[in-house]
């Protein structure tokens, strides 16, 4: 039997307790051992929970107990989650986590500490909820030079956008539903402002390129500025708006060419499989120089899907408990080392305010972008013109717009 401790009995921690309770015999059949949740650390007591008697309020109870070999951290936030994780690793306990804030901020250091203490620090649940993506990238795609990782990485925002577009719900109504379903962060600003996706793309980038870029300083846009007009324009162009995290080599054939990374709403053309990823589902596309494109798809948030990933990490530890597993070295680097996103090639869906007649406005745009696709028709024109540029860069576009009019919105079109 393996004794473990849960830190946090909220949405994910509650899901982990439920999965272990339901599937313990199945787990034992696969690993030869049952899992025993010996302690649950939380701020509150849970008198009505079946494991309520195991709740403790002092981390030292767990750290001091040599029977506890695995700690599952699901409290959220940086502190004390980082401090407890570090202390558990230093006490010789394996740690698994769903906390992407800690992994994206302190992952390089915590992996090093784990290595020094011959224990493991695993974080399958930190990206993509229940989707197996961390271990497949680290193991099954290890033969590849990875060149790009793109994805819909946040269940809450994808749920909100889907409900706004397909069910005509308001932003507030859709966000409230996502919170009620347990998808959202405690402070949902982290979801809707793109911060959660940013943490996740930093983790994926570290897996792909070995450098953990600091999430602070990565270009990050959320979905709060997306309007009904943007949605309608995307549809008129032939796509749908999704919040996307992207990272990759600027020149896929040259690993020294530099890494780019950004989080922003993108128009996903209908022929791109990411366009059909709706509601709480996430999807991650990984491009390797041997395998080509691989896509991962599944529920990106929620108690049981995320618990599936947390418990799979615990099982991996039990299954390999006598083995010395290779631990990757990540280097922590500043986001200043990223290639400037303003220089990335993109076509843009643009709304711009121009004080001119429809024909004059169209002429002005065409003089700058001869290949432009104008979406607004003359009947609908009221000083705001919507169009899709040919491939350009954000820097060039902003220069061009300064001579045309006031930009109302710029949304990137997802490249092929
Ligand atoms: P919850 O807020 O539902 O649960 C967190 C639990 O930890 C709460 O019971 C909280 O107690 C407790 N807690 C907070 N601080 C402490 C502390 N200092 N000591 C002891 N207990 C503490 O969060 P979630 O379960 O939703 O998320 C947990 C982590 O998993 C986060 O990092 C989140 O980003 C991540 N995650 C969440 C997913 C989801 O679908 N919800 C999916 C994937 C990852 P109290 O309520 O009293 O404050
Ligand atoms: N708030 C996160 C999301 C939880 O909605 O994707 C899963 O990481």
XYZ file of C-alpha atoms in Angstrom, residues 183-376:
194
model
C -13.684 25.033 -14.321
C -12.611 28.551 -13.373
C -9.688 29.626 -11.236
C -10.465 31.039 -7.807
C -9.865 34.452 -9.366
C -11.341 33.985 -12.858
C -9.384 36.991 -14.139
C -6.545 34.476 -14.554
C -8.719 32.617 -17.073
C -10.365 35.431 -19.005
C -7.237 37.594 -19.190
C -5.174 34.736 -20.620
C -2.836 34.335 -17.627
C -3.722 30.678 -17.067
C -3.117 29.876 -20.760
C 0.170 31.750 -20.514
C 1.345 29.591 -17.608
C 0.411 26.479 -19.586
C 2.171 27.509 -22.794
C 5.279 28.310 -20.722
C 5.206 24.736 -19.383
C 4.719 23.281 -22.869
C 7.511 25.463 -24.215
C 9.844 24.213 -21.475
C 9.006 20.630 -22.404
C 9.672 21.368 -26.065
C 12.742 23.597 -25.831
C 14.193 23.055 -22.329
C 13.831 26.718 -21.331
C 11.211 27.817 -18.824
C 10.380 31.348 -19.929
C 8.981 33.509 -17.171
C 5.226 33.991 -17.739
C 5.687 37.644 -16.795
C 6.586 39.377 -20.009
C 5.048 36.861 -22.425
C 2.613 38.699 -24.716
C -0.781 37.750 -23.245
C -4.237 38.837 -24.354
C -7.469 37.439 -22.956
C -11.008 37.326 -24.285
C -12.558 40.269 -22.460
C -12.306 42.599 -25.456
C -13.970 40.174 -27.902
C -17.319 41.526 -29.110
C -20.272 40.225 -31.089
C -18.939 42.124 -34.132
C -15.633 40.245 -33.887
C -17.497 36.935 -33.717
C -19.652 37.858 -36.732
C -16.609 39.026 -38.711
C -14.765 35.793 -37.949
C -17.794 33.853 -39.172
C -17.980 35.994 -42.340
C -14.302 35.241 -42.956
C -14.934 31.504 -42.431
C -13.720 30.834 -38.926
C -14.344 30.990 -35.221
C -12.552 32.865 -32.429
C -10.583 30.794 -29.899
C -8.043 31.748 -27.228
C -4.777 30.175 -28.378
C -1.369 29.708 -26.784
C 1.469 29.325 -29.272
C 5.171 28.613 -28.941
C 7.684 27.473 -31.517
C 10.947 27.943 -33.307
C 10.944 30.977 -35.590
C 12.677 28.848 -38.238
C 11.579 25.231 -37.765
C 14.690 23.997 -39.545
C 17.016 25.885 -37.199
C 16.810 25.255 -33.437
C 19.100 28.285 -32.919
C 16.652 30.644 -34.645
C 14.915 31.599 -31.403
C 11.645 30.736 -29.697
C 8.427 32.708 -29.979
C 5.494 32.562 -27.577
C 2.203 34.373 -27.195
C -1.357 33.965 -25.928
C -4.112 35.751 -27.824
C -7.527 35.242 -29.400
C -7.120 33.864 -32.929
C -9.564 33.321 -35.762
C -9.417 29.595 -36.457
C -10.511 28.803 -40.026
C -13.221 26.128 -40.148
C -10.879 23.669 -41.897
C -8.479 23.723 -38.918
C -9.387 20.961 -36.409
C -8.965 23.413 -33.482
C -12.098 25.222 -34.753
C -14.293 22.302 -33.647
C -12.932 22.171 -30.084
C -15.812 23.522 -27.998
C -16.950 24.076 -24.428
C -14.570 22.834 -21.718
C -12.551 20.792 -24.216
C -8.924 21.690 -24.890
C -6.692 20.574 -27.719
C -2.949 20.767 -28.177
C -1.120 20.399 -31.469
C 2.513 19.323 -31.249
C 4.756 19.440 -34.316
C 7.900 17.298 -34.437
C 10.504 16.920 -37.159
C 10.026 13.151 -37.341
C 6.402 12.558 -36.378
C 4.840 15.598 -38.099
C 1.681 16.876 -36.384
C 0.124 15.172 -33.345
C -3.067 16.420 -31.698
C -4.256 15.824 -28.153
C -7.912 16.424 -27.239
C -10.075 16.090 -24.147
C -11.614 17.832 -21.160
C -9.362 20.693 -20.115
C -10.851 21.290 -16.658
C -13.261 19.828 -14.122
C -12.911 17.652 -11.044
C -12.808 14.092 -12.366
C -10.909 14.708 -15.641
C -8.214 16.617 -13.757
C -8.167 13.998 -11.014
C -7.567 11.383 -13.714
C -4.297 13.150 -14.563
C -3.245 13.666 -10.922
C -3.878 10.028 -10.034
C -2.063 8.849 -13.183
C 1.032 10.650 -11.891
C 0.683 8.917 -8.508
C 0.356 5.588 -10.318
C 3.449 6.356 -12.402
C 5.398 6.934 -9.196
C 4.149 3.668 -7.669
C 4.890 1.747 -10.864
C 8.464 3.075 -11.047
C 9.243 3.389 -7.366
C 12.437 1.356 -7.528
C 13.750 3.051 -10.667
C 15.964 6.118 -10.918
C 14.017 8.116 -13.533
C 15.742 10.705 -15.722
C 14.647 14.226 -14.740
C 14.884 16.927 -17.413
C 16.917 20.060 -16.708
C 14.978 23.245 -17.385
C 16.729 26.596 -17.463
C 14.739 29.545 -16.110
C 14.956 32.470 -18.514
C 13.412 35.886 -18.882
C 10.702 36.402 -21.496
C 13.014 39.091 -22.945
C 14.843 36.215 -24.642
C 11.789 35.397 -26.745
C 11.615 36.574 -30.336
C 9.424 39.705 -30.358
C 5.881 38.660 -31.219
C 5.353 41.893 -33.177
C 7.675 40.450 -35.837
C 5.761 37.171 -36.318
C 4.088 36.666 -39.701
C 0.314 36.860 -39.386
C -2.790 37.873 -41.298
C -5.093 39.983 -39.110
C -8.825 40.479 -38.802
C -9.061 44.237 -38.276
C -11.802 46.664 -37.332
C -10.824 50.270 -37.916
C -12.668 53.551 -37.534
C -12.329 55.763 -40.626
C -14.070 59.078 -41.111
C -14.660 58.747 -44.859
C -17.285 57.410 -47.239
C -17.423 53.641 -47.760
C -15.728 53.797 -51.170
C -13.020 56.163 -49.938
C -12.395 53.989 -46.881
C -12.058 50.863 -49.039
C -9.714 52.676 -51.381
C -7.571 53.818 -48.460
C -7.244 50.261 -47.164
C -6.528 48.825 -50.620
C -3.810 51.390 -51.221
C -1.967 49.962 -48.199
C -2.976 46.301 -48.589
C -3.792 45.511 -52.247
C -4.687 41.916 -51.317
C -7.063 42.907 -48.498
C -10.399 41.084 -47.999
C -13.020 43.655 -46.980
C -15.786 42.139 -44.837
C -18.049 45.161 -44.237
